Amino acid sequence: MSELTSKTIAELRDGFRAGEFSAREIADSFNAAVEAGRALNAWTVETPELAVAAADAADQARAAHDLKPLSGIPIGIKDLFCTEGVDSTTASNILRGFKPTYESTVSGNLKRAGAGMLGKLNMDEFAMGSSNETSAYGPVISPWRRSDGGNAALTPGGSSGGSAAAIAARMAPGVTGTDTGGSIRQPAAFVGISGIKPTYGRCSRWGIVAFASSLDQAGPMAKDVRDCAILLENMCGFDPKDATSLDIPVPNWEVGLSSDLNGKRVGIPKEYRIDGVPAEINALWDQGIAWLKDAGAEIVEISLPHTKYALPTYYIIAPAEASSNLARYDGVRYGFRDIPQGGNLDAMYAATRDEGFGAEVKRRIMIGTYVLSAGFYDAYFTQAQKVRTLIKRDFAEAFTMCDLILTPTAPSAAFGLGEKMSDPLAMYLNDVFAVPASLAGLPAMSVPGGLDGQGLPLGLHLIGKELDEQTVLNAGLAIEERAGFTHRAEKWW
Ligand code: GLN
């Protein structure tokens, strides 16, 4: 039955409907894969019983001819999503043992569409990180290894590192991720899978633990582009409980898939040819340009002049919003509490936050508090907001000349565990291609393009116009068909 775990969501759905296998067989296969993959540390909680219950319901629904879009499909949920009655910790000690009494809108949408839950996925604490090493549960190990023999453990990227590893190691056919500044796209690129961040406001943020509210977006990660389309259309939708949720219809992206790009113009931003990017990444980028041309697209050079300010802007705005959002974890309302002997209320706040938060989260809270403080607010926060507007305008201007933008997803392939942990700036640099689309709220996707000289996956990054996920998905499909990326991590776990 193990070949079931190699199938895409579309193949599982269609095979299940055709009676080739039962939903219970699918769930059993993936539950077994989760158990066999524990060495990767991809999950914070395993919920095999929930996957089985949903599968049994799907088998009954099939018998009763009452199937839903995701009947029979088990998925993994990033631990940033609140799931009713199941630990939701955002990989932080401060939320250890927190069992929400409610379900996030996005995970609820997926479950209402018939999906079962295999478990909660490990991640960087509060989604702050690019390597999954800030997790209170320890790092996720990438299923990939360098081909030069070194057995050094690699990061699957972050913050959705558990999500990425779960797909790449065939422990789940589809997962949720979240992306504030690249956390779906960079890990997808590192492990050779696909992932899309939709337009800001497409997915409700209700019930997703807030990191930086003006940037946070949920999105799917899966083996291929079609699966991303299937998951995304079952995640999105208007939600009156999120004031930034868009009250617009959700397109049927799967039906709209087409790799014919005739009439589409693809912009190549000249400023993205940055120093220090390995030649193989630039070569893959050129290859991507050739693939899109082959699919019928016209290639145009565009300019995004404020791109060079995107990272510093992000690392002011995101920590500012985080410092405010994380003020609620005080030992009173959620999860963990530490009351020092003889201590008063202030001592409880301090001890709880000191014990409960990890180093990166504390760094972000301090940066955020600093840039929001009375003396520095205008110099940092207001200035960053102004630059964010300029970055958005760059995109608006560029999209008068093109329908889509192609760049690499990340400036390197996956790096080794521990390699960048002592240098936060080097870590932050990993998001250099991903962050501009986040600041502008635009849909963006990573699809695998090829392998580097070490045999590690590299991703290509597509940024679309607001609400034009379809063109992003279609271009992703065009690349997928031409790249023929079928490589898999050799099983060692
Ligand atoms: N790596 C980025 C950060 O650390 C982005 C994280 C994310 O998208 N959640 O903030």
Tab-separated table of C-alpha atoms in Angstrom, residues 142-395:
chain	number	residue	atom	x	y	z
A	142	SER	CA	15.149	17.688	5.710
A	143	PRO	CA	14.683	14.330	3.992
A	144	TRP	CA	17.275	15.568	1.463
A	145	ARG	CA	21.020	15.141	1.828
A	146	ARG	CA	23.908	16.447	-0.230
A	147	SER	CA	25.134	14.010	-2.850
A	148	ASP	CA	28.808	14.452	-1.907
A	149	GLY	CA	28.452	11.834	0.771
A	150	GLY	CA	28.385	14.169	3.761
A	151	ASN	CA	25.561	13.024	5.985
A	152	ALA	CA	25.198	16.449	7.569
A	153	ALA	CA	21.572	17.168	8.372
A	154	LEU	CA	20.038	19.913	6.248
A	155	THR	CA	17.237	22.292	7.084
A	156	PRO	CA	13.945	21.929	5.180
A	157	GLY	CA	13.646	25.723	5.352
A	158	GLY	CA	11.138	27.591	7.422
A	159	SER	CA	9.018	28.585	8.968
A	160	SER	CA	6.794	25.887	7.401
A	161	GLY	CA	9.602	23.328	7.678
A	162	GLY	CA	7.497	20.477	9.048
A	163	SER	CA	4.960	21.085	6.285
A	164	ALA	CA	7.684	20.904	3.636
A	165	ALA	CA	9.332	17.789	5.065
A	166	ALA	CA	5.970	16.018	5.410
A	167	ILE	CA	5.270	16.382	1.686
A	168	ALA	CA	8.815	15.609	0.536
A	169	ALA	CA	9.012	12.497	2.733
A	170	ARG	CA	5.560	11.343	1.566
A	171	MET	CA	4.033	11.585	5.049
A	172	ALA	CA	1.097	13.687	3.792
A	173	PRO	CA	-0.268	14.359	0.310
A	174	GLY	CA	-1.081	17.973	1.161
A	175	VAL	CA	-0.497	20.386	4.026
A	176	THR	CA	-1.235	23.906	5.123
A	177	GLY	CA	1.540	26.432	5.491
A	178	THR	CA	1.597	30.104	6.310
A	179	ASP	CA	3.663	32.786	4.666
A	180	THR	CA	4.489	36.123	6.255
A	181	GLY	CA	7.707	36.731	4.346
A	182	GLY	CA	8.368	33.534	2.436
A	183	SER	CA	7.521	30.708	4.815
A	184	ILE	CA	5.604	28.675	2.246
A	185	ARG	CA	7.813	29.397	-0.755
A	186	GLN	CA	11.343	29.051	0.658
A	187	PRO	CA	10.718	25.658	2.342
A	188	ALA	CA	8.894	24.415	-0.776
A	189	ALA	CA	11.988	25.323	-2.806
A	190	PHE	CA	14.353	23.649	-0.319
A	191	VAL	CA	12.625	20.268	-0.522
A	192	GLY	CA	11.514	20.182	-4.158
A	193	ILE	CA	7.742	20.636	-3.810
A	194	SER	CA	5.176	23.289	-4.792
A	195	GLY	CA	3.593	25.900	-2.563
A	196	ILE	CA	1.504	29.009	-3.114
A	197	LYS	CA	0.780	32.060	-1.005
A	198	PRO	CA	-2.445	33.596	-2.306
A	199	THR	CA	-3.316	37.290	-2.422
A	200	TYR	CA	-3.519	38.801	1.054
A	201	GLY	CA	-7.127	38.439	2.208
A	202	ARG	CA	-7.991	35.321	0.173
A	203	CYS	CA	-7.587	33.039	3.212
A	204	SER	CA	-9.104	34.043	6.501
A	205	ARG	CA	-6.575	34.653	9.278
A	206	TRP	CA	-9.151	33.835	11.936
A	207	GLY	CA	-7.831	31.169	14.281
A	208	ILE	CA	-4.295	31.326	12.888
A	209	VAL	CA	-1.939	32.512	15.613
A	210	ALA	CA	-0.943	36.036	14.584
A	211	PHE	CA	2.672	36.864	13.782
A	212	ALA	CA	2.521	40.013	11.597
A	213	SER	CA	-1.129	40.597	10.772
A	214	SER	CA	-0.666	42.790	7.694
A	215	LEU	CA	1.515	40.106	6.084
A	216	ASP	CA	0.305	36.700	7.338
A	217	GLN	CA	-1.399	34.502	4.725
A	218	ALA	CA	-2.200	30.808	4.725
A	219	GLY	CA	-1.617	28.667	1.676
A	220	PRO	CA	-1.133	25.062	0.568
A	221	MET	CA	1.999	23.004	-0.081
A	222	ALA	CA	1.852	19.791	-2.096
A	223	LYS	CA	3.629	17.579	-4.610
A	224	ASP	CA	2.513	19.552	-7.632
A	225	VAL	CA	0.691	22.570	-8.964
A	226	ARG	CA	-2.678	20.867	-9.488
A	227	ASP	CA	-2.743	19.734	-5.863
A	228	CYS	CA	-1.994	23.290	-4.740
A	229	ALA	CA	-4.964	24.508	-6.812
A	230	ILE	CA	-7.236	21.843	-5.294
A	231	LEU	CA	-6.236	22.669	-1.732
A	232	LEU	CA	-6.267	26.425	-2.215
A	233	GLU	CA	-9.821	26.529	-3.514
A	234	ASN	CA	-10.917	24.615	-0.441
A	235	MET	CA	-9.045	26.932	1.961
A	236	CYS	CA	-10.111	30.356	0.659
A	237	GLY	CA	-13.364	32.204	1.074
A	238	PHE	CA	-14.905	35.225	2.745
A	239	ASP	CA	-14.992	35.139	6.513
A	240	PRO	CA	-16.805	37.880	8.453
A	241	LYS	CA	-14.613	37.027	11.465
A	242	ASP	CA	-11.511	38.460	9.726
A	243	ALA	CA	-11.827	42.161	8.931
A	244	THR	CA	-9.252	41.846	6.111
A	245	SER	CA	-10.956	38.855	4.483
A	246	LEU	CA	-11.952	39.557	0.882
A	247	ASP	CA	-15.644	39.240	0.099
A	248	ILE	CA	-15.219	37.889	-3.413
A	249	PRO	CA	-15.973	34.524	-5.028
A	250	VAL	CA	-13.356	31.771	-4.954
A	251	PRO	CA	-12.461	30.716	-8.510
A	252	ASN	CA	-12.302	27.087	-9.530
A	253	TRP	CA	-8.544	27.129	-10.066
A	254	GLU	CA	-8.212	23.454	-10.851
A	255	VAL	CA	-10.650	23.680	-13.755
A	256	GLY	CA	-8.880	26.822	-14.966
A	257	LEU	CA	-5.447	25.156	-15.136
A	258	SER	CA	-3.725	25.525	-18.486
A	259	SER	CA	-0.034	25.618	-19.314
A	260	ASP	CA	-0.617	27.605	-22.489
A	261	LEU	CA	0.893	31.032	-21.810
A	262	ASN	CA	0.232	32.591	-25.199
A	263	GLY	CA	-0.559	36.260	-24.783
A	264	LYS	CA	1.071	36.431	-21.324
A	265	ARG	CA	4.042	38.683	-20.651
A	266	VAL	CA	6.547	37.597	-18.024
A	267	GLY	CA	8.603	40.311	-16.352
A	268	ILE	CA	12.199	39.745	-15.278
A	269	PRO	CA	13.201	42.329	-12.670
A	270	LYS	CA	16.683	43.559	-13.434
A	271	GLU	CA	17.406	44.475	-9.816
A	272	TYR	CA	17.045	40.836	-8.765
A	273	ARG	CA	20.344	39.879	-10.384
A	274	ILE	CA	21.944	40.387	-6.990
A	275	ASP	CA	25.548	39.712	-6.028
A	276	GLY	CA	26.445	36.568	-4.210
A	277	VAL	CA	23.756	34.387	-5.767
A	278	PRO	CA	25.350	31.122	-6.941
A	279	ALA	CA	25.745	30.745	-10.707
A	280	GLU	CA	23.547	27.635	-10.662
A	281	ILE	CA	20.627	29.669	-9.359
A	282	ASN	CA	21.028	32.262	-12.098
A	283	ALA	CA	21.327	29.438	-14.633
A	284	LEU	CA	18.075	27.917	-13.379
A	285	TRP	CA	16.448	31.322	-13.628
A	286	ASP	CA	17.541	31.556	-17.298
A	287	GLN	CA	16.218	28.044	-17.824
A	288	GLY	CA	12.887	29.120	-16.305
A	289	ILE	CA	12.748	32.056	-18.707
A	290	ALA	CA	13.305	29.652	-21.611
A	291	TRP	CA	10.562	27.305	-20.358
A	292	LEU	CA	8.020	30.115	-20.073
A	293	LYS	CA	8.930	31.330	-23.571
A	294	ASP	CA	8.430	27.804	-24.824
A	295	ALA	CA	4.968	27.850	-23.236
A	296	GLY	CA	4.096	30.885	-25.346
A	297	ALA	CA	4.931	33.766	-23.009
A	298	GLU	CA	6.679	36.934	-24.068
A	299	ILE	CA	9.599	37.968	-21.826
A	300	VAL	CA	10.047	41.623	-20.850
A	301	GLU	CA	12.582	43.324	-18.620
A	302	ILE	CA	11.022	45.230	-15.744
A	303	SER	CA	12.327	47.346	-12.911
A	304	LEU	CA	11.488	47.073	-9.210
A	305	PRO	CA	13.798	49.805	-7.953
A	306	HIS	CA	12.812	49.689	-4.284
A	307	THR	CA	13.431	45.973	-3.966
A	308	LYS	CA	16.717	46.592	-2.223
A	309	TYR	CA	14.825	48.084	0.707
A	310	ALA	CA	12.358	45.202	0.997
A	311	LEU	CA	14.270	43.143	3.572
A	312	PRO	CA	15.008	46.008	5.990
A	313	THR	CA	11.409	47.195	5.584
A	314	TYR	CA	10.084	43.726	6.351
A	315	TYR	CA	12.357	43.347	9.370
A	316	ILE	CA	10.911	46.537	10.835
A	317	ILE	CA	7.232	45.990	10.052
A	318	ALA	CA	7.051	42.277	10.895
A	319	PRO	CA	8.715	42.588	14.345
A	320	ALA	CA	6.667	45.725	15.104
A	321	GLU	CA	3.417	43.863	14.494
A	322	ALA	CA	4.734	40.778	16.277
A	323	SER	CA	5.684	42.712	19.403
A	324	SER	CA	2.132	43.953	19.609
A	325	ASN	CA	0.492	40.608	18.755
A	326	LEU	CA	2.601	38.666	21.238
A	327	ALA	CA	1.770	40.970	24.156
A	328	ARG	CA	-1.207	38.713	24.858
A	329	TYR	CA	0.988	35.845	26.091
A	330	ASP	CA	1.296	36.928	29.674
A	331	GLY	CA	0.678	33.778	31.672
A	332	VAL	CA	-2.929	34.731	32.352
A	333	ARG	CA	-4.828	33.844	29.214
A	334	TYR	CA	-3.053	31.011	27.432
A	335	GLY	CA	-0.939	27.956	28.036
A	336	PHE	CA	2.183	28.265	30.136
A	337	ARG	CA	2.482	30.232	33.399
A	338	ASP	CA	5.455	30.710	35.713
A	339	ILE	CA	4.953	32.323	39.121
A	340	PRO	CA	8.281	32.799	40.908
A	341	GLN	CA	8.297	32.171	44.658
A	342	GLY	CA	6.921	35.219	46.421
A	343	GLY	CA	6.574	37.035	43.131
A	344	ASN	CA	3.869	39.563	42.270
A	345	LEU	CA	1.904	39.988	39.022
A	346	ASP	CA	4.767	41.723	37.217
A	347	ALA	CA	7.135	38.966	38.247
A	348	MET	CA	4.719	36.421	36.783
A	349	TYR	CA	4.557	38.255	33.448
A	350	ALA	CA	8.330	38.498	33.292
A	351	ALA	CA	9.035	34.915	34.322
A	352	THR	CA	6.358	33.497	32.014
A	353	ARG	CA	7.639	35.388	28.997
A	354	ASP	CA	11.264	34.739	29.831
A	355	GLU	CA	10.700	30.995	30.133
A	356	GLY	CA	8.038	30.716	27.468
A	357	PHE	CA	9.605	32.504	24.502
A	358	GLY	CA	12.701	31.377	22.634
A	359	ALA	CA	15.630	33.601	21.625
A	360	GLU	CA	14.449	34.564	18.131
A	361	VAL	CA	10.980	35.493	19.359
A	362	LYS	CA	12.506	37.651	22.092
A	363	ARG	CA	14.770	39.308	19.519
A	364	ARG	CA	11.734	40.163	17.378
A	365	ILE	CA	9.779	41.506	20.366
A	366	MET	CA	12.718	43.722	21.314
A	367	ILE	CA	13.243	45.004	17.761
A	368	GLY	CA	9.520	45.604	17.399
A	369	THR	CA	9.241	47.420	20.712
A	370	TYR	CA	12.237	49.569	19.797
A	371	VAL	CA	10.957	50.624	16.369
A	372	LEU	CA	7.552	51.450	17.851
A	373	SER	CA	8.915	53.421	20.803
A	374	ALA	CA	8.091	57.139	20.991
A	375	GLY	CA	11.548	58.401	20.062
A	376	PHE	CA	12.076	56.088	17.091
A	377	TYR	CA	8.592	55.528	15.693
A	378	ASP	CA	8.893	58.013	12.831
A	379	ALA	CA	12.484	57.172	12.014
A	380	TYR	CA	11.788	53.443	11.692
A	381	PHE	CA	8.156	52.388	11.640
A	382	THR	CA	6.653	55.308	9.731
A	383	GLN	CA	9.575	55.283	7.328
A	384	ALA	CA	9.165	51.545	6.736
A	385	GLN	CA	5.468	52.022	5.985
A	386	LYS	CA	6.346	54.665	3.416
A	387	VAL	CA	8.885	52.407	1.759
A	388	ARG	CA	6.332	49.603	1.754
A	389	THR	CA	4.062	51.869	-0.281
A	390	LEU	CA	6.899	52.508	-2.746
A	391	ILE	CA	7.493	48.765	-3.090
A	392	LYS	CA	3.790	48.254	-3.806
A	393	ARG	CA	3.902	51.018	-6.410
A	394	ASP	CA	6.888	49.370	-8.087
A	395	PHE	CA	4.784	46.260	-8.602
